[in-house]
Short mmCIF file of C-alpha atoms in Angstrom, two decimals:
data_model
loop_
_atom_site.label_atom_id
_atom_site.label_comp_id
_atom_site.label_asym_id
_atom_site.label_seq_id
_atom_site.Cartn_x
_atom_site.Cartn_y
_atom_site.Cartn_z
CA MET T 305 68.78 -10.17 1.24
CA VAL T 306 66.07 -10.01 0.84
CA THR T 307 64.66 -8.16 2.33
CA VAL T 308 61.62 -6.09 4.72
CA ALA T 309 61.27 -3.69 7.64
CA PRO T 310 62.95 -3.59 11.03
CA LEU T 311 61.76 -2.28 14.30
CA PRO T 312 60.27 1.22 13.98
CA ALA T 313 62.79 3.98 13.43
CA SER T 314 63.68 6.07 16.40
CA ALA T 315 61.53 9.10 16.99
CA SER T 316 62.93 12.20 15.41
CA PRO T 317 62.58 15.86 16.27
CA SER T 318 60.13 18.05 14.43
CA PRO T 319 61.59 19.47 11.25
CA ALA T 320 62.76 23.04 11.33
CA HIS T 321 60.96 23.60 8.03
CA PRO T 322 57.90 21.35 7.89
CA ALA T 323 57.13 19.93 4.47
CA ARG T 324 54.14 21.37 2.71
CA GLY T 325 51.65 19.37 0.71
CA PRO T 326 50.18 15.88 1.13
CA ARG T 327 52.66 14.25 -1.24
CA ALA T 328 55.66 15.39 0.76
CA ALA T 329 53.99 14.33 4.01
CA ALA T 330 53.22 10.90 2.58
CA VAL T 331 56.91 10.06 2.19
CA ARG T 332 58.10 11.38 5.56
CA HIS T 333 58.35 7.88 7.01
CA LEU T 334 59.37 6.14 3.78
CA GLY T 335 62.56 4.38 4.84
CA PRO T 336 65.26 2.58 2.83
CA ASN T 337 63.63 -0.73 3.81
CA TRP T 338 61.10 -0.14 1.02
CA TYR T 339 63.77 -1.02 -1.55
CA ALA T 340 63.28 -4.62 -0.42
CA SER T 341 60.04 -4.66 -2.41
CA VAL T 342 62.01 -3.84 -5.56
CA MET T 343 64.55 -6.56 -4.80
CA GLY T 344 61.82 -9.07 -4.12
CA THR T 345 60.12 -8.28 -7.42
CA ALA T 346 63.25 -8.23 -9.59
CA ILE T 347 64.45 -11.60 -8.28
CA ILE T 348 61.32 -13.22 -9.74
CA ALA T 349 62.59 -12.32 -13.20
CA ASN T 350 66.21 -13.22 -12.48
CA ALA T 351 65.30 -16.60 -11.04
CA GLY T 352 62.67 -17.39 -13.65
CA ALA T 353 65.04 -16.64 -16.53
CA ALA T 354 67.09 -19.82 -15.96
CA LEU T 355 64.43 -22.09 -14.49
CA PRO T 356 65.17 -25.64 -15.77
CA VAL T 357 61.63 -26.33 -16.96
CA ASP T 358 59.80 -25.31 -20.11
CA VAL T 359 56.63 -23.54 -19.01
CA PRO T 360 54.64 -21.82 -21.79
CA GLY T 361 54.48 -18.08 -21.24
CA LEU T 362 56.99 -18.11 -18.36
CA ARG T 363 59.53 -16.00 -20.21
CA SER T 364 56.98 -13.31 -21.05
CA ALA T 365 55.61 -13.36 -17.52
CA VAL T 366 58.97 -12.87 -15.83
CA THR T 367 59.88 -10.16 -18.33
CA ALA T 368 56.71 -8.31 -17.40
CA ILE T 369 57.62 -8.68 -13.72
CA TRP T 370 61.07 -7.28 -14.47
CA ALA T 371 59.41 -4.28 -16.14
CA LEU T 372 57.29 -3.86 -13.01
CA SER T 373 60.43 -3.90 -10.85
CA LEU T 374 61.95 -1.19 -13.04
CA VAL T 375 58.86 1.00 -12.61
CA MET T 376 58.91 0.35 -8.86
CA LEU T 377 62.59 1.30 -8.69
CA VAL T 378 62.13 4.58 -10.57
CA THR T 379 59.07 5.46 -8.48
CA LEU T 380 60.79 4.67 -5.21
CA LEU T 381 63.94 6.57 -6.17
CA GLY T 382 61.78 9.61 -6.84
CA ALA T 383 59.87 9.25 -3.58
CA ARG T 384 63.08 8.80 -1.61
CA ALA T 385 64.53 11.88 -3.30
CA VAL T 386 61.55 13.89 -2.05
CA HIS T 387 62.07 12.33 1.38
CA HIS T 388 65.68 13.49 1.53
CA VAL T 389 64.85 16.99 0.31
CA ARG T 390 61.72 17.64 2.39
CA HIS T 391 62.46 15.53 5.47
CA ARG T 392 66.17 15.76 6.10
CA ASP T 393 65.65 15.37 9.84
CA GLN T 394 63.93 12.04 9.30
CA ALA T 395 66.58 10.90 6.83
CA ARG T 396 69.27 11.64 9.45
CA ALA T 397 67.17 9.81 12.05
CA HIS T 398 67.04 6.73 9.82
CA LEU T 399 70.81 6.71 9.45
CA ALA T 400 71.24 7.15 13.21
CA ASP T 401 68.81 4.34 14.00
CA PRO T 402 70.65 1.00 14.38
CA ALA T 403 67.45 -0.82 13.37
CA MET T 404 66.94 1.16 10.14
CA ALA T 405 70.46 2.09 8.98
CA PRO T 406 71.38 -1.42 7.71
CA PHE T 407 68.59 -1.15 5.15
CA TYR T 408 70.65 1.30 3.13
CA GLY T 409 72.18 -1.86 1.70
CA CYS T 410 68.80 -2.56 0.08
CA LEU T 411 69.21 0.43 -2.22
CA ALA T 412 72.34 -1.10 -3.70
CA MET T 413 70.76 -4.52 -4.08
CA ALA T 414 67.64 -3.09 -5.71
CA LEU T 415 69.75 -1.33 -8.34
CA LEU T 416 71.81 -4.47 -8.94
CA ALA T 417 68.83 -6.83 -9.17
CA VAL T 418 66.95 -4.66 -11.66
CA GLY T 419 70.12 -4.18 -13.71
CA ALA T 420 70.75 -7.91 -13.90
CA GLY T 421 67.16 -8.49 -14.97
CA ALA T 422 67.66 -6.10 -17.86
CA VAL T 423 70.32 -8.39 -19.36
CA LEU T 424 68.64 -11.67 -18.42
CA VAL T 425 65.11 -10.95 -19.67
CA GLY T 426 64.67 -7.23 -20.31
CA SER T 427 66.66 -7.47 -23.54
CA ASP T 428 63.68 -9.30 -25.05
CA TRP T 429 61.75 -6.04 -24.94
CA ILE T 430 64.33 -3.25 -25.05
CA GLY T 431 67.12 -4.91 -27.06
CA THR T 432 70.56 -6.10 -26.03
CA THR T 433 72.31 -2.74 -26.46
CA ALA T 434 69.87 -0.87 -24.25
CA ALA T 435 69.80 -3.70 -21.71
CA VAL T 436 73.58 -3.76 -21.37
CA ALA T 437 73.71 0.03 -21.09
CA LEU T 438 71.04 0.03 -18.38
CA ASP T 439 72.76 -2.76 -16.47
CA THR T 440 76.11 -0.98 -16.72
CA VAL T 441 74.66 2.14 -15.11
CA LEU T 442 72.77 0.26 -12.40
CA PHE T 443 75.64 -2.13 -11.69
CA THR T 444 78.13 0.72 -11.34
CA ALA T 445 75.86 2.72 -9.05
CA GLY T 446 74.74 -0.31 -7.06
CA THR T 447 78.29 -1.55 -6.53
CA ALA T 448 79.54 1.86 -5.41
CA ILE T 449 76.63 2.27 -2.99
CA GLY T 450 76.98 -1.31 -1.76
CA LEU T 451 80.69 -0.96 -1.01
CA ALA T 452 80.06 2.34 0.75
CA ALA T 453 77.30 0.78 2.85
CA ALA T 454 79.48 -2.22 3.70
CA VAL T 455 81.99 0.15 5.32
CA THR T 456 79.82 3.02 6.56
CA ILE T 457 77.08 1.07 8.37
CA PRO T 458 79.45 -1.13 10.41
CA TYR T 459 81.45 2.01 11.20
CA LEU T 460 78.33 3.74 12.50
CA MET T 461 77.44 0.64 14.52
CA VAL T 462 80.81 0.86 16.25
CA VAL T 463 81.17 4.60 16.84
CA ARG T 464 77.69 6.17 16.70
CA HIS T 465 74.93 3.62 17.28
CA ARG T 466 74.20 2.43 20.77
CA VAL T 467 73.47 -1.23 20.17
CA GLN T 468 71.91 -2.97 23.15
CA ALA T 469 73.11 -6.38 24.29
CA GLY T 470 71.04 -9.15 22.77
CA SER T 471 69.81 -7.01 19.88
CA ALA T 472 71.74 -8.74 17.08
CA SER T 473 69.48 -9.18 14.08
CA PRO T 474 69.69 -10.74 10.61
CA VAL T 475 69.11 -7.18 9.37
CA TRP T 476 72.78 -6.57 10.17
CA LEU T 477 73.66 -8.70 7.14
CA LEU T 478 72.10 -6.32 4.63
CA PRO T 479 75.01 -3.89 4.20
CA VAL T 480 77.65 -6.61 3.94
CA VAL T 481 75.68 -8.84 1.57
CA ALA T 482 75.29 -6.09 -1.03
CA PRO T 483 78.81 -6.67 -2.48
CA MET T 484 77.91 -10.36 -2.85
CA VAL T 485 75.03 -9.34 -5.10
CA SER T 486 77.52 -7.34 -7.18
CA ALA T 487 79.73 -10.42 -7.34
CA ALA T 488 76.83 -12.54 -8.58
CA VAL T 489 75.51 -10.19 -11.26
CA GLY T 490 78.79 -8.63 -12.42
CA PRO T 491 79.75 -11.64 -14.57
CA LEU T 492 76.74 -10.89 -16.80
CA LEU T 493 78.66 -7.88 -18.12
CA VAL T 494 81.97 -9.67 -18.68
CA PRO T 495 81.14 -10.92 -22.23
CA HIS T 496 80.24 -7.36 -23.24
CA LEU T 497 83.68 -5.95 -22.33
CA PRO T 498 86.80 -5.95 -24.51
CA ALA T 499 88.76 -9.19 -24.20
CA GLY T 500 91.80 -9.22 -21.99
CA GLN T 501 92.42 -6.85 -19.12
CA ALA T 502 88.90 -5.39 -19.00
CA GLN T 503 87.17 -8.75 -18.70
CA GLN T 504 89.71 -10.13 -16.24
CA THR T 505 89.58 -7.03 -14.06
CA LEU T 506 85.81 -7.21 -13.73
CA LEU T 507 85.83 -10.95 -13.02
CA TYR T 508 88.58 -10.74 -10.42
CA GLY T 509 86.90 -7.67 -8.94
CA CYS T 510 83.69 -9.66 -8.52
CA PHE T 511 85.67 -12.47 -6.91
CA ALA T 512 87.19 -9.97 -4.47
CA MET T 513 83.72 -8.72 -3.53
CA PHE T 514 82.68 -12.35 -3.09
CA GLY T 515 85.42 -12.77 -0.48
CA LEU T 516 84.69 -9.42 1.15
CA SER T 517 81.03 -10.26 1.66
CA LEU T 518 81.54 -13.91 2.57
CA LEU T 519 84.04 -13.19 5.34
CA ALA T 520 81.93 -10.33 6.70
CA THR T 521 78.93 -12.68 6.77
CA LEU T 522 80.93 -15.26 8.69
CA VAL T 523 81.64 -12.57 11.29
CA MET T 524 77.94 -11.66 11.61
CA LEU T 525 76.29 -15.10 11.62
CA PRO T 526 77.65 -16.28 14.99
CA LEU T 527 76.31 -13.09 16.60
CA ILE T 528 72.86 -13.69 15.13
CA PHE T 529 72.66 -17.32 16.18
CA ALA T 530 74.04 -16.54 19.65
CA ARG T 531 71.31 -13.94 20.09
CA LEU T 532 68.65 -16.54 19.23
CA VAL T 533 70.08 -19.14 21.58
CA HIS T 534 70.66 -16.84 24.55
CA ASP T 535 67.68 -14.47 24.20
CA GLY T 536 65.06 -16.57 22.45
CA PRO T 537 63.04 -15.92 19.28
CA LEU T 538 62.94 -12.52 17.66
CA PRO T 539 59.96 -10.20 18.21
CA LEU T 540 57.01 -11.30 16.09
CA ALA T 541 57.30 -8.50 13.52
CA LEU T 542 61.00 -9.22 13.03
CA THR T 543 60.74 -13.01 12.77
CA PRO T 544 60.55 -13.01 8.93
CA THR T 545 64.00 -11.37 8.84
CA LEU T 546 65.45 -14.77 9.73
CA PHE T 547 65.08 -15.51 6.02
CA LEU T 548 67.67 -12.80 5.33
CA VAL T 549 70.37 -15.28 6.31
CA LEU T 550 69.54 -17.19 3.14
CA GLY T 551 70.64 -14.16 1.09
CA PRO T 552 74.42 -14.47 1.44
CA LEU T 553 74.18 -18.27 1.27
CA GLY T 554 72.18 -18.45 -1.94
CA GLN T 555 73.88 -15.44 -3.49
CA SER T 556 77.39 -16.75 -2.83
CA THR T 557 76.44 -20.07 -4.43
CA THR T 558 75.03 -18.18 -7.39
CA ALA T 559 78.19 -16.07 -7.68
CA ALA T 560 80.47 -19.13 -7.62
CA ASN T 561 78.49 -20.68 -10.46
CA LYS T 562 78.51 -17.44 -12.47
CA PHE T 563 82.28 -17.27 -12.15
CA ALA T 564 82.49 -20.79 -13.56
CA ASP T 565 80.21 -19.83 -16.46
CA VAL T 566 82.33 -16.94 -17.71
CA ALA T 567 85.88 -17.91 -16.67
CA PRO T 568 86.65 -20.11 -19.72
CA GLY T 569 88.10 -17.89 -22.41
CA VAL T 570 88.58 -15.01 -19.99
CA LEU T 571 91.13 -16.35 -17.50
CA PRO T 572 94.30 -18.29 -18.32
CA ALA T 573 94.69 -21.96 -17.39
CA PRO T 574 94.38 -23.47 -14.84
CA TYR T 575 92.17 -20.76 -13.28
CA ASP T 576 89.57 -20.98 -16.03
CA GLN T 577 88.74 -24.56 -15.04
CA GLY T 578 89.44 -24.02 -11.36
CA PHE T 579 86.32 -21.94 -11.01
CA ALA T 580 84.20 -24.85 -12.27
CA ALA T 581 85.53 -27.08 -9.48
CA PHE T 582 85.14 -24.26 -6.96
CA ALA T 583 81.49 -23.76 -7.91
CA VAL T 584 80.65 -27.33 -6.95
CA LEU T 585 82.98 -27.73 -3.97
CA PHE T 586 81.74 -24.47 -2.46
CA GLY T 587 78.14 -24.44 -3.61
CA VAL T 588 77.03 -27.92 -2.57
CA PRO T 589 77.85 -27.60 1.17
CA VAL T 590 76.67 -23.99 1.35
CA MET T 591 73.35 -24.90 -0.26
CA GLY T 592 73.06 -27.71 2.27
CA PHE T 593 73.42 -25.22 5.11
CA ALA T 594 70.94 -22.89 3.39
CA LEU T 595 68.33 -25.66 3.43
CA LEU T 596 69.03 -26.28 7.12
CA TRP T 597 68.53 -22.59 7.88
CA LEU T 598 65.41 -22.50 5.69
CA ALA T 599 63.88 -25.25 7.80
CA LEU T 600 64.81 -23.52 11.06
CA ALA T 601 63.54 -20.13 9.90
CA THR T 602 60.30 -21.63 8.61
CA ALA T 603 59.66 -23.34 11.95
CA LEU T 604 60.20 -20.07 13.82
CA VAL T 605 57.95 -18.15 11.41
CA LEU T 606 55.16 -20.70 11.85
CA ARG T 607 55.59 -20.38 15.62
CA ALA T 608 55.34 -16.59 15.35
CA ARG T 609 52.30 -16.86 13.10
CA ARG T 610 50.51 -19.00 15.67
CA ARG T 611 51.27 -16.30 18.24
CA GLY T 612 49.65 -13.57 16.18
CA MET T 613 52.33 -12.32 13.78
CA GLY T 614 50.59 -9.99 11.34
CA PHE T 615 51.74 -8.47 8.09
CA ALA T 616 54.61 -6.00 8.13
CA MET T 617 57.13 -4.93 5.51
CA THR T 618 59.41 -7.59 7.01
CA TRP T 619 57.43 -10.11 4.95
CA TRP T 620 59.47 -9.04 1.92
CA ALA T 621 62.28 -11.05 3.54
CA PHE T 622 60.46 -14.12 2.20
CA THR T 623 61.25 -13.08 -1.39
CA PHE T 624 64.76 -12.00 -2.39
CA PRO T 625 66.68 -14.39 -0.09
CA VAL T 626 64.62 -17.35 -1.32
CA GLY T 627 65.20 -16.15 -4.88
CA THR T 628 68.96 -16.31 -4.40
CA CYS T 629 68.58 -19.94 -3.37
CA VAL T 630 66.63 -20.56 -6.59
CA THR T 631 69.46 -19.11 -8.70
CA GLY T 632 72.02 -21.00 -6.62
CA ALA T 633 70.20 -24.30 -7.17
CA GLU T 634 69.89 -23.54 -10.89
CA GLY T 635 73.64 -23.03 -11.12
CA LEU T 636 74.41 -26.22 -9.23
CA GLY T 637 72.01 -28.14 -11.43
CA GLY T 638 73.92 -26.96 -14.48
CA HIS T 639 77.38 -27.74 -13.11
CA THR T 640 76.64 -31.04 -11.40
CA GLY T 641 74.09 -32.39 -13.85
CA LEU T 642 71.93 -33.55 -10.93
CA ALA T 643 68.18 -33.39 -11.51
CA ALA T 644 67.73 -33.01 -7.76
CA TYR T 645 68.98 -29.43 -7.97
CA ASP T 646 66.69 -28.70 -10.89
CA TRP T 647 63.67 -29.85 -8.90
CA LEU T 648 64.90 -27.93 -5.86
CA ALA T 649 65.06 -24.78 -7.98
CA VAL T 650 61.50 -25.35 -9.25
CA ALA T 651 60.14 -26.00 -5.74
CA LEU T 652 61.83 -22.91 -4.31
CA PHE T 653 60.59 -20.83 -7.25
CA VAL T 654 57.01 -21.81 -6.44
CA VAL T 655 57.60 -20.74 -2.83
CA LEU T 656 59.17 -17.51 -4.06
CA VAL T 657 56.26 -16.57 -6.33
CA SER T 658 53.72 -17.42 -3.63
CA ALA T 659 55.52 -15.29 -1.05
CA TRP T 660 55.86 -12.42 -3.55
CA LEU T 661 52.16 -12.41 -4.34
CA VAL T 662 51.23 -12.30 -0.65
CA ALA T 663 53.74 -9.55 0.15
CA LEU T 664 52.73 -7.49 -2.90
CA VAL T 665 49.00 -7.67 -2.21
CA GLN T 666 49.41 -6.87 1.48
CA THR T 667 51.75 -3.98 0.69
CA LEU T 668 49.30 -2.48 -1.79
CA ARG T 669 46.55 -2.74 0.81
CA GLY T 670 48.78 -1.10 3.42
CA VAL T 671 49.66 1.76 1.09
CA ALA T 672 46.02 2.27 0.08
CA SER T 673 44.93 2.41 3.71
CA GLY T 674 47.85 4.62 4.71
CA LYS T 675 48.99 2.25 7.47
CA LEU T 676 52.38 1.47 5.95
CA LEU T 677 53.21 5.13 5.40
CA ALA T 678 52.05 6.30 8.83
CA ALA T 679 54.41 7.35 11.60
CA PRO T 680 55.83 4.37 13.54
CA ARG T 681 54.28 3.71 16.90
#
C-alpha cells in the first residue's frame, strides 16, 4: 500500500498567478505520494495493537505513534489544501501524470489507517466515544475517496494518460487497493452500529469492497510481473515500490480475518461461521504468496542497493505493505491457533518498525535540507 514516490511528475507550465510567500512555494511540489508517510506511521499502531506478545510499554508506544500519525495527517491535509489553492496548475499536472496520479489512492488509505488506529489504540487517550466518532468521519471520507480513486484513476489511464509500453508499475495498485483497506478496517465500526440491518449492511458492504479490490488486483498483477520479466528490474528509485504488491495480499488476509471476528451475532447461520472458514482457506495461501513476493522484492531491493539506490520517498513502500502482512499474520494466528503465525507477525513487526525509523529519519533530513520539496529533476 504502502506506500512512497514514483518517477518525478511531469513538468508543468508556469502558473498564471504565481504563489506568493515562502510557505506557499514550499508546497508547490508536494504530491499525494506524501500521504504514504502517514499510512506508514499509522500502521505501526494498528499492527502493534494486536501483536501476540506482551511487551512492557508497547501499548503506550504504539498509541503515541498513532497520535503522531494523526498530527501528520492534519498537517499534510493543510499543506495539500494550500497546494491546491496556490498551485492549481501543479495539482492538475499531478493528476495528468500517469506516474503520480495513482498516489491519490494514498489519501484514502491515510484517512482509513488513522481512523482505524483511533479505535484500536487511540481510545486509550481520547475515550471510546471520541475514537468511534473520529473513525466514523475518517472511514466515511476515506471510503468515498478510495472508491472514487478506484474508478477515476483507471479511467484516466485509459482515456487521458499516455502510458508507454513496458511502464507497468506496482504503483498502479494504489487506487484499487484503497477499497481493500476500507474492507479491512470497516468491521471495527460494526459493533458500534445498531443491531440488524445497519450492522449487516456495513459488513456486506466491506465484503463487496473486498471483492472489488481483490479482482482489480488480479487484473493488475500479471501486468506488473510481465513488465519485470520482459523489461528487467525497475529503475533504482522505483525498486522499493515492489513492496506495494504486499499491500493487497496482506490487507485482504486481514480483511478476511476481520470478517470472521465480527460475523457471529451479526449475520444469520450458516454465514456467520462461513466467514471463519473463509478466513483460513483464503488467508493461508495468500499469505504464502505474500512471503514469496517478499523474498523476491527483497532480493531486487538488495540488488538495487548494491547498484547505488539512494533514499527517495519510495522507501515508505517498506512500511504500510509490510504492516498489512503483520495484521494478516496476527489474524491467522488467532484463527488457526498456530504459533508459527504469531512468530511471523512478531518478525515482520520488527522489520516494519526498523523500516519506519529509517524512512522517517531520512524524510526529516530531506525536508530540513529542502531536497524532498524541491522541483523534480
